[in-house]
XYZ file of C-alpha atoms in Angstrom:
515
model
C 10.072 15.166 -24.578
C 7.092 17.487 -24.948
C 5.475 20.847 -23.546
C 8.372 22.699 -25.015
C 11.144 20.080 -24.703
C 10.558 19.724 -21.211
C 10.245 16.138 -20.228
C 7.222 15.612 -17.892
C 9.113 14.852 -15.088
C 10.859 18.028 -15.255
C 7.953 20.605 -16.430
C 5.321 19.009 -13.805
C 7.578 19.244 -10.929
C 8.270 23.052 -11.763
C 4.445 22.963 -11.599
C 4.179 21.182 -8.071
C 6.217 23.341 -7.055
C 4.305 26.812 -7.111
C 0.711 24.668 -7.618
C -15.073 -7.637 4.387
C -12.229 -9.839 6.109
C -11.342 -10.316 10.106
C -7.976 -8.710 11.401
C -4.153 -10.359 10.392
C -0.982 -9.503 10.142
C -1.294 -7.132 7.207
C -4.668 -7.120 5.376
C -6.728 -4.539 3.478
C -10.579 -4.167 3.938
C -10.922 -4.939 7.587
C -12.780 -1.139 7.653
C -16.005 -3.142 7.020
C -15.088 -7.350 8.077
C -18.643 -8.316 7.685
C -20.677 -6.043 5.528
C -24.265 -6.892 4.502
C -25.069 -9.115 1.157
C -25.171 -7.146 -1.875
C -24.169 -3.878 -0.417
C -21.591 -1.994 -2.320
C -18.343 -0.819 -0.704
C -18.113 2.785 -0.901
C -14.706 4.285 -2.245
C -13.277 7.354 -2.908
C -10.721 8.129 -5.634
C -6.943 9.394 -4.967
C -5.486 10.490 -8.464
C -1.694 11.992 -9.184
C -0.194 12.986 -12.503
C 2.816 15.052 -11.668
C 5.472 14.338 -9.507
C 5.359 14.743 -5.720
C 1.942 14.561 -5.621
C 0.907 11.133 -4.496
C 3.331 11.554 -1.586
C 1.834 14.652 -0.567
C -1.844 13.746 -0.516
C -2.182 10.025 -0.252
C -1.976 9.649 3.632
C -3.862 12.422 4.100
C -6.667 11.850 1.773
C -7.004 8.541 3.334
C -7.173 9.900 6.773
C -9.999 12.505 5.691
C -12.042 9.723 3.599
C -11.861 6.848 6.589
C -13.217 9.290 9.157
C -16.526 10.565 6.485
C -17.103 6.702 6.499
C -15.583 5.256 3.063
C -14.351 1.663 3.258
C -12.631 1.418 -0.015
C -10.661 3.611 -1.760
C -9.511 3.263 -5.576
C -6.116 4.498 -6.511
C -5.807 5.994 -9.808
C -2.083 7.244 -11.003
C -1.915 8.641 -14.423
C 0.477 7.765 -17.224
C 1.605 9.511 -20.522
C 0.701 8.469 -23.856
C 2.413 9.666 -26.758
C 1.780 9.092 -30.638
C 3.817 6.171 -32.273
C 3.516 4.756 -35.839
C 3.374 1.686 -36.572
C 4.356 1.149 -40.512
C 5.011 -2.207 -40.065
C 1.804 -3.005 -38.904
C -1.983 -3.070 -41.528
C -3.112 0.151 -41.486
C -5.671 0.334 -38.769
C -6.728 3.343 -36.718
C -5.273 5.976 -39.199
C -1.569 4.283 -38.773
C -0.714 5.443 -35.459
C -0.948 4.399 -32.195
C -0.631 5.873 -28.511
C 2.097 4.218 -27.014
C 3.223 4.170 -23.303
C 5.780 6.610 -23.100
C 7.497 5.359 -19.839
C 8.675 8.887 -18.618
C 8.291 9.268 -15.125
C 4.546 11.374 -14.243
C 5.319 10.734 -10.503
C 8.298 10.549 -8.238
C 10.240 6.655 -8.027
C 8.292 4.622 -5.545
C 5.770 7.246 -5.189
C 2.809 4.674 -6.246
C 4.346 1.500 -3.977
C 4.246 4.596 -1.127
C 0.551 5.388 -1.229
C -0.357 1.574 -1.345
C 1.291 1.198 1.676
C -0.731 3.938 3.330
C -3.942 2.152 1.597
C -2.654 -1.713 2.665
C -2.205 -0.168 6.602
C -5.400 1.574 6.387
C -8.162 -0.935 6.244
C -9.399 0.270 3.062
C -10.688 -2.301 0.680
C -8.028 -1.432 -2.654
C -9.118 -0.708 -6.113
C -6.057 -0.362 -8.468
C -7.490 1.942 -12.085
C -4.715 3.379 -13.529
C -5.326 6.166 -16.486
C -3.329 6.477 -19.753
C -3.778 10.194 -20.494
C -2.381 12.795 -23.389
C 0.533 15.176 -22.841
C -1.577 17.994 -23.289
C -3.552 16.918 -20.520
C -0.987 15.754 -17.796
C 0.810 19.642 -18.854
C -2.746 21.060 -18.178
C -5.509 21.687 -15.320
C -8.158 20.496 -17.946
C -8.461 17.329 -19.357
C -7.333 18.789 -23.124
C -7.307 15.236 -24.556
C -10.377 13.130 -23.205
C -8.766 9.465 -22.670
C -11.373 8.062 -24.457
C -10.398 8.833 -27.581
C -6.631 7.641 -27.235
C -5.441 4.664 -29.783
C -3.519 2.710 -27.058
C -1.792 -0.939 -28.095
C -1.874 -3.305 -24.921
C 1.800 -4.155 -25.086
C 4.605 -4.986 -23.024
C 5.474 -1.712 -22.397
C 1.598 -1.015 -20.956
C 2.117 -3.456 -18.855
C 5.431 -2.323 -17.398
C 4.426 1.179 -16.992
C 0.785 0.679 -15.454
C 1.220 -2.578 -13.730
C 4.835 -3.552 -12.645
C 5.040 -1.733 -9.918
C 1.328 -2.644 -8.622
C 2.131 -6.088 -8.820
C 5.466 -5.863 -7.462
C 4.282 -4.450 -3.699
C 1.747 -7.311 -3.739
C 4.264 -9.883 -3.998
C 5.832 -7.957 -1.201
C 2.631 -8.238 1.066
C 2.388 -11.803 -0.261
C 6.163 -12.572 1.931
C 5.507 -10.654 4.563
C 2.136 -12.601 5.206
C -1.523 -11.850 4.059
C -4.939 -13.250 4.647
C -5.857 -15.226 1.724
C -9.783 -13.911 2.065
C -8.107 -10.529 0.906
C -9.746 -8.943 -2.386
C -8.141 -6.998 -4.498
C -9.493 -5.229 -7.584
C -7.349 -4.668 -10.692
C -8.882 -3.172 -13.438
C -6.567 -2.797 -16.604
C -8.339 -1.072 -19.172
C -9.915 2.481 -17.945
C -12.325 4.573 -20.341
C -10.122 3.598 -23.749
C -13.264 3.348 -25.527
C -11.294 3.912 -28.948
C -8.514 1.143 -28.287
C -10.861 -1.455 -26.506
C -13.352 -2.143 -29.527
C -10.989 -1.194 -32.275
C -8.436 -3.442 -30.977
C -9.967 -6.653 -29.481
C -7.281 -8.715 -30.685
C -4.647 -7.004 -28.955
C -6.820 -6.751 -25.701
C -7.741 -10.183 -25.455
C -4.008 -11.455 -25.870
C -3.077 -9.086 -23.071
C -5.813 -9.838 -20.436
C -4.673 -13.254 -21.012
C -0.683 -12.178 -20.304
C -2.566 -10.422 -16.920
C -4.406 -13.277 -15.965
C -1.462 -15.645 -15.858
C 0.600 -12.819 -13.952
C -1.842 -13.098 -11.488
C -2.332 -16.684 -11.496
C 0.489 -16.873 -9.453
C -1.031 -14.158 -6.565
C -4.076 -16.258 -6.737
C -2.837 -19.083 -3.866
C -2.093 -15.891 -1.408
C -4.724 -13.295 -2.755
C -8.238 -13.013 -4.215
C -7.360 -10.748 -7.325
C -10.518 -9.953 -9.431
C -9.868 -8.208 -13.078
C -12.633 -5.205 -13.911
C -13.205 -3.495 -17.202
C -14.050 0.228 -16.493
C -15.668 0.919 -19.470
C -17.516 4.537 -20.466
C -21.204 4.258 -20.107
C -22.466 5.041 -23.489
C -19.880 3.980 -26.192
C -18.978 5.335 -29.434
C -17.717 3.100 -31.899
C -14.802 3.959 -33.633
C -14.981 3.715 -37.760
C -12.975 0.491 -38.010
C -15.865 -1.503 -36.975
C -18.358 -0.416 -39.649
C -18.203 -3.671 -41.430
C -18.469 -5.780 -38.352
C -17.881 -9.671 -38.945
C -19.011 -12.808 -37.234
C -16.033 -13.171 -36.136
C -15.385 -9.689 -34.439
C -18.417 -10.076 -32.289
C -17.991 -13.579 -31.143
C -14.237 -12.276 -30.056
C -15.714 -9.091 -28.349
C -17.915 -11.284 -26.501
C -15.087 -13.384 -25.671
C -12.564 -10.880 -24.653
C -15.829 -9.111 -22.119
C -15.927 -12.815 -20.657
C -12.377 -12.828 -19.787
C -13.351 -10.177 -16.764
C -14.637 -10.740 -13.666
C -16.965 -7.917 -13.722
C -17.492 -4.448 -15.531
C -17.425 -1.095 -13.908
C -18.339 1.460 -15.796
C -17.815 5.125 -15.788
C -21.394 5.890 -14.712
C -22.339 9.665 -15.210
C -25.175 9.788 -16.830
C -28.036 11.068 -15.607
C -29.316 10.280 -11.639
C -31.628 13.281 -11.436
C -35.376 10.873 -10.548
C -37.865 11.111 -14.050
C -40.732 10.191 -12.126
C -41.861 9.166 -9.009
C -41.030 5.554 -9.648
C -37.562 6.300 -9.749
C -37.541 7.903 -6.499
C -37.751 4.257 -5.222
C -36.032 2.470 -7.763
C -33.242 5.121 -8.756
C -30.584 2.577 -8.636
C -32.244 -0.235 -10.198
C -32.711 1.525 -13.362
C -30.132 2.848 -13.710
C -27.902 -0.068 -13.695
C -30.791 -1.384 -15.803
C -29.821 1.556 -18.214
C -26.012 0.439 -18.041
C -26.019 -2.786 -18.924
C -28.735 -1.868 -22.078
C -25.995 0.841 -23.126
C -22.882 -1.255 -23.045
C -25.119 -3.622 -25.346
C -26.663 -1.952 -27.551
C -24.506 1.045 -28.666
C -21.501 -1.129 -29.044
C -22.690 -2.818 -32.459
C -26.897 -3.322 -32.315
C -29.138 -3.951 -29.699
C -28.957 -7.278 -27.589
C -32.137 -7.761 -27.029
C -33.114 -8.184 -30.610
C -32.416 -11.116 -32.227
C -30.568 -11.064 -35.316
C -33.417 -10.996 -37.429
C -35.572 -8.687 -35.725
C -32.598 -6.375 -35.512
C -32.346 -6.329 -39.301
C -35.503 -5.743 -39.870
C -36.026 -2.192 -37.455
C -32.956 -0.941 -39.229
C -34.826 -1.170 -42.755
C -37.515 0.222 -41.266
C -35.579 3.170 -39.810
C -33.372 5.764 -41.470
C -31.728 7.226 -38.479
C -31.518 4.437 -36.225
C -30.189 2.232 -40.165
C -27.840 5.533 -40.287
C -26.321 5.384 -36.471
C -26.082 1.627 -36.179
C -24.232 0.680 -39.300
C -21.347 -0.868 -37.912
C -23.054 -4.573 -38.132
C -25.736 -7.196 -36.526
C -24.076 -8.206 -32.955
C -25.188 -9.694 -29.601
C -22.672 -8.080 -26.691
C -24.723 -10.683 -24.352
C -21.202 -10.810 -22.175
C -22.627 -7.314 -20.605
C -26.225 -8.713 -19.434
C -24.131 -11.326 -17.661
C -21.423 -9.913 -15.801
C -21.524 -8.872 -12.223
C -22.077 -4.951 -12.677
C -20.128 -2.216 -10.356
C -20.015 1.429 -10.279
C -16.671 2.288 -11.693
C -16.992 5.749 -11.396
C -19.604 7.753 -10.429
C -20.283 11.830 -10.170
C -23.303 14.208 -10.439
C -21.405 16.912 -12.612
C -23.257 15.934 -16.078
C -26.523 16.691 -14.062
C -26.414 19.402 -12.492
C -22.513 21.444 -13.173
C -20.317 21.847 -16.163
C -17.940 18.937 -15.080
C -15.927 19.046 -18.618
C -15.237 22.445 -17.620
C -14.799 21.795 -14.148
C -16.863 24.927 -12.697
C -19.055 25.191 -10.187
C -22.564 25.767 -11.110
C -24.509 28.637 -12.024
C -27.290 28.461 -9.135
C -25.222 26.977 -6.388
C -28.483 26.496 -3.911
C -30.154 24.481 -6.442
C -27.202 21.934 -7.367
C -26.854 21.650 -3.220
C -29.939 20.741 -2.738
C -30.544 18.639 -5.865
C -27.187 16.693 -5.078
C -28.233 15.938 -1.703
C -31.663 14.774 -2.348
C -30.136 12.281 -5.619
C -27.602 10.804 -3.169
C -30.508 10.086 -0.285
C -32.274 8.203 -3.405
C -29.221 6.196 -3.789
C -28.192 5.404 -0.208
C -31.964 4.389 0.582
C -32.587 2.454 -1.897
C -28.808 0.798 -1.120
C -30.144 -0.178 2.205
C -33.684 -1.128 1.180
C -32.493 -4.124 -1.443
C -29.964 -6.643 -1.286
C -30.466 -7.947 -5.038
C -29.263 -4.526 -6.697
C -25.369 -6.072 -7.113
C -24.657 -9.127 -7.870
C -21.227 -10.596 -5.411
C -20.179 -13.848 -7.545
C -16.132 -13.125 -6.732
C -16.359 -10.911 -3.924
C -17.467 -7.546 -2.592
C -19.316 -4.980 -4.845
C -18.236 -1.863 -5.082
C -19.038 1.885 -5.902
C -16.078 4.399 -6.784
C -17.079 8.008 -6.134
C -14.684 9.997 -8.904
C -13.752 12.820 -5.761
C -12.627 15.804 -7.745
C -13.584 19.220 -8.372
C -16.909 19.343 -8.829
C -17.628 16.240 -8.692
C -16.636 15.492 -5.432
C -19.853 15.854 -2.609
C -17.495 14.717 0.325
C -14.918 17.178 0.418
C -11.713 15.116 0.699
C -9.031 17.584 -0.095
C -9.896 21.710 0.630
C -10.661 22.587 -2.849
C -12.256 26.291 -4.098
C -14.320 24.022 -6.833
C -15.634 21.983 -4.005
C -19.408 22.671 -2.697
C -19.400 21.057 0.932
C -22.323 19.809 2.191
C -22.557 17.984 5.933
C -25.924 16.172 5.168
C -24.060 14.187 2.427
C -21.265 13.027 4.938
C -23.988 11.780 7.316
C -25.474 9.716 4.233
C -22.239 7.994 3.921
C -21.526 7.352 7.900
C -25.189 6.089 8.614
C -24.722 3.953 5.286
C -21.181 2.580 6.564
C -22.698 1.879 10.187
C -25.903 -0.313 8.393
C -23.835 -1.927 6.264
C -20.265 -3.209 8.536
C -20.724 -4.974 11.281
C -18.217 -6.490 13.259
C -19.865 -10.003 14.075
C -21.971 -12.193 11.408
C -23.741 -15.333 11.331
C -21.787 -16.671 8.430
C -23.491 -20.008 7.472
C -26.643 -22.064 8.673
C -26.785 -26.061 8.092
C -29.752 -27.958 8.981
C -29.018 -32.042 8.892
C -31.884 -33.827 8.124
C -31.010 -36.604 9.539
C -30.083 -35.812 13.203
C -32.853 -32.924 12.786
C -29.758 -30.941 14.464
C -29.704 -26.933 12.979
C -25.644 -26.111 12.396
C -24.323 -22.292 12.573
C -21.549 -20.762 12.518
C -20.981 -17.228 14.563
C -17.549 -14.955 13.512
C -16.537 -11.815 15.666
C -13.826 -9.614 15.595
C -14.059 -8.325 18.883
C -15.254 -10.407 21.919
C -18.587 -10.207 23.095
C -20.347 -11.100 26.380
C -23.379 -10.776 25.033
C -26.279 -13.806 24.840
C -27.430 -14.897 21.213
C -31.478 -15.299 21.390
C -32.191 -17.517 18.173
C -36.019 -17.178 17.030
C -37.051 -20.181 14.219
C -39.973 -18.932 12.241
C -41.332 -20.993 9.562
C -42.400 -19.316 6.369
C -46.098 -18.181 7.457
C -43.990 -16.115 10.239
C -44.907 -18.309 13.008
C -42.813 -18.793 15.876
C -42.262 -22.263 16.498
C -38.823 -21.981 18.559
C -36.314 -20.120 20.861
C -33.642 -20.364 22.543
C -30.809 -18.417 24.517
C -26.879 -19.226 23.975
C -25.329 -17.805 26.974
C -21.698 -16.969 26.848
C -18.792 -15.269 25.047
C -18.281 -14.699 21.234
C -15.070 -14.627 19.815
C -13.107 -15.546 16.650
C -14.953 -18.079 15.070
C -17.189 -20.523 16.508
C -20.062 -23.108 16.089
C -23.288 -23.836 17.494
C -25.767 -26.937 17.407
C -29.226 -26.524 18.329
C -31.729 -29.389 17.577
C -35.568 -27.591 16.863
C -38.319 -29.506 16.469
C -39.466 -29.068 12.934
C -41.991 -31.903 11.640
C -42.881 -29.837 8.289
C -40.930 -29.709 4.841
C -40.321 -26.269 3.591
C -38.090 -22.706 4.275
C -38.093 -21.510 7.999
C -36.444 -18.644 9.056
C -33.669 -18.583 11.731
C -34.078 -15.087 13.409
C -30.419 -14.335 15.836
C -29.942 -11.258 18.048
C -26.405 -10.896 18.597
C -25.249 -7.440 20.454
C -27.680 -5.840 19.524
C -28.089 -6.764 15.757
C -30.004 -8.886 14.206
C -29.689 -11.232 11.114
C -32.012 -13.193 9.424
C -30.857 -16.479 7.851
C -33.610 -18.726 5.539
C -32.960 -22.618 5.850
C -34.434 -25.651 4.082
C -36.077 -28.339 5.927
């Protein structure tokens, strides 16, 4: 019971109250079935913490999002925290904890209802659900930032965020999925305090997770994230950082797929090289901040790292919490876990729209033509080592450029929408060239086509070898459909990488082979 011996349930209602995979039977992501290498999905956010509100929104925030051009969408329900002690327990983190409270912040069945809207919709699904403080959830503010909440990974986590998730997709699992399906779970979201402070507890229950989904794994691709904040700070329990400590942070980062962090720092271009290579540094930036503000900086060795803090008072002064090489975060695949331009340009802790309105338009729309073009420029920016990338725009208040829901904090602008659509129609496509095989031995050049839609059209293939000469063509007349292969025997007499050119309805793909 809180907010005046209301129970959430109760108060919050009061509130409501005047406030890339081809087609089957049920399947998520079929929005964009073959989507271009190293491309991140675009997805919008659809949050709820009081009752009611998932099932009024959810369909129709969907509805809105598909038709701007989003192909993902990341669901993000939020659960109270309360304060617990622990006196049994060493005294760690000033003796108490935040522990899942397990009263109902939305309706029963509200979350399995808006997953089934998601599932239907074609959306590739990103499950992040938030732990938050009372006097946030009984607030329009966020009172209590998450961040700084002292939350024990325990059973009761587990049951609250994660039973019911897991539940519906054993129910998709019986009623018959596509086993290419990816879904992203990510179990620990901004709890900067708890996730360094209590690596011990987190790495026992990513293990629980892991062998919870071990038994999806046969039906579904499920992929574990850590959406972590972008620039830590490190709580005082890790001062006196031991060996052991950073081996088992290191360990306990290796246990996830990818990270995903909460990226809103700065996107406004420094210089004119970031105009062109916006993206690139920045996730540059991330990966350098994850390292080096957890404990010391990776990139130093142990020794050198001693050394520049006895040769620097501040730097001695901020990084006194030990010598330790995070190198888990230089490794993982890397995805946007959220992402907003309020830091730059608005007061997004306040959640008010900017001073000079024509300025943060304008700015906002020429930082998110950066990002798209440089999206569609490079193919190496995200790495795709379990599946699609990914790129969650955090779509409220002022942070959100698309509009989803009519909102007074909400600064529309059409040229941003148009980003997104001509981004979604580069990236999707609905046939692909999905492998290329060239046998030596019977000098016989294997590929594969898939479509999800038939097609009359011809394939012209075009062999170029790697000074960009043509040395062969040829015309496959004929239908495409489903999934189908095609021989083709060039004659190539030199070793080395040729490039197999196809036009296929009026796309084309490029495919390097070794001869």
């Amino acid at each position: 019971m809180f907010c005046g011996g209301w129970s959430i349930a109760k108060r919050c209602l009061l509130l409501s109250l005047v406030f890339c995979a081809a087609f089957s039977k049920v399947n998520a992501g079929f929005l964009c079935p073959f989507k271009e290498k190293g491309s991140p999905l675009m997805a919008f956010t659809i949050t709820a913490s009081k009752p009611g509100e998932l099932d009024r929104h959810c369909e129709d925030d969907i509805a809105v999002a598909v038709k701007k051009g989003f192909t993902a969408v990341t669901l993000s329900p939020m659960f109270l925290a309360v304060e617990t002690y622990y006196p049994d327990r060493q005294i760690r983190l000033d003796k108490y904890y935040h522990k899942l409270s397990g009263e109902d912040t939305l309706l029963k069945g509200e979350v399995t209802r808006c997953l089934e809207h998601i599932w239907n919709s074609g959306l590739h699904l990103i499950y992040l659900p938030h732990v938050e403080h009372a006097d946030t959830l009984c607030s329009d503010e966020e009172v209590y930032w998450r961040a700084n909440l002292r939350v024990l990974p325990d059973r009761q986590y587990h049951n609250v965020m994660f039973k019911e998730f897991l539940e519906f997709l054993r129910q998709k699992i019986d009623e018959g999925v596509n086993r290419d399906t990816v879904v992203d779970v990510l179990p620990v979201a901004e709890l900067e305090y708890s996730f360094y402070s209590e690596v011990e507890a987190w790495t026992n229950y990513i293990h629980f997770l892991k062998n919870e989904v071990a038994t999806l794994m046969p039906y579904l691709n499920i992929r574990l994230g850590a959406n972590l904040n972008w620039r830590p700070k490190i709580p005082d329990i890790l001062k006196n950082e031991s060996p052991y400590q950073c081996q088992a942070l290191n360990e306990l980062v290796d246990l996830f797929d990818y990270v995903a962090p909460s990226a809103y720092m700065s996107w406004l271009p420094k210089s004119e090289k970031e105009t062109t290579n916006l993206v690139e540094m920045r996730l540059s930036d991330l990966r350098n901040y994850l390292s080096r503000d957890i404990i010391a900086d990776s990139r130093k060795t142990s020794e050198e790292h001693f050394r520049y803090l006895q040769n620097n008072w501040y730097t001695k002064k901020k990084y006194k919490h030990g010598i330790c090489k995070v190198s888990a975060f230089h490794e993982k695949d890397m995805y946007i876990g959220e992402f907003g331009l309020g830091g730059d340009l608005s007061q997004p802790n306040k959640n008010v729209q900017p001073d000079n309105k024509e300025k943060y338009i304008e700015s906002r729309y020429k930082i998110l033509k950066h990002i798209f073009s440089e999206l569609m420029s490079k193919d190496t920016l995200f790495a795709e080592t379990t599946g699609p990338s990914f790129w969650n725009f955090w779509t409220l208040g002022v942070f959100d450029p698309f509009s989803i829901r009519e909102d007074p904090l909400v600064i529309s602008d059409p040229r941003i929408t148009e980003l997104l659509q001509t981004y979604k129609e580069w990236q999707c496509n609905d046939i692909n060239v999905k492998s290329l095989y060239f046998d030596p031995f019977s000098q016989q050049l294997l590929f594969w086509v898939e479509s999800t839609k038939a097609t009359n059209e011809s394939i012209d293939l075009t062999i170029e070898n790697s000074r960009g000469e043509k040395i062969f063509e040829k015309q496959f007349q004929g239908s495409v459909s489903g999934h189908q292969r095609f021989i083709v025997k060039p004659s190539i007499k030199e070793k080395g990488i040729y490039w197999a050119i196809f036009q296929i309805d009026g796309q084309t793909f490029r495919r390097s082979f070794l001869r």
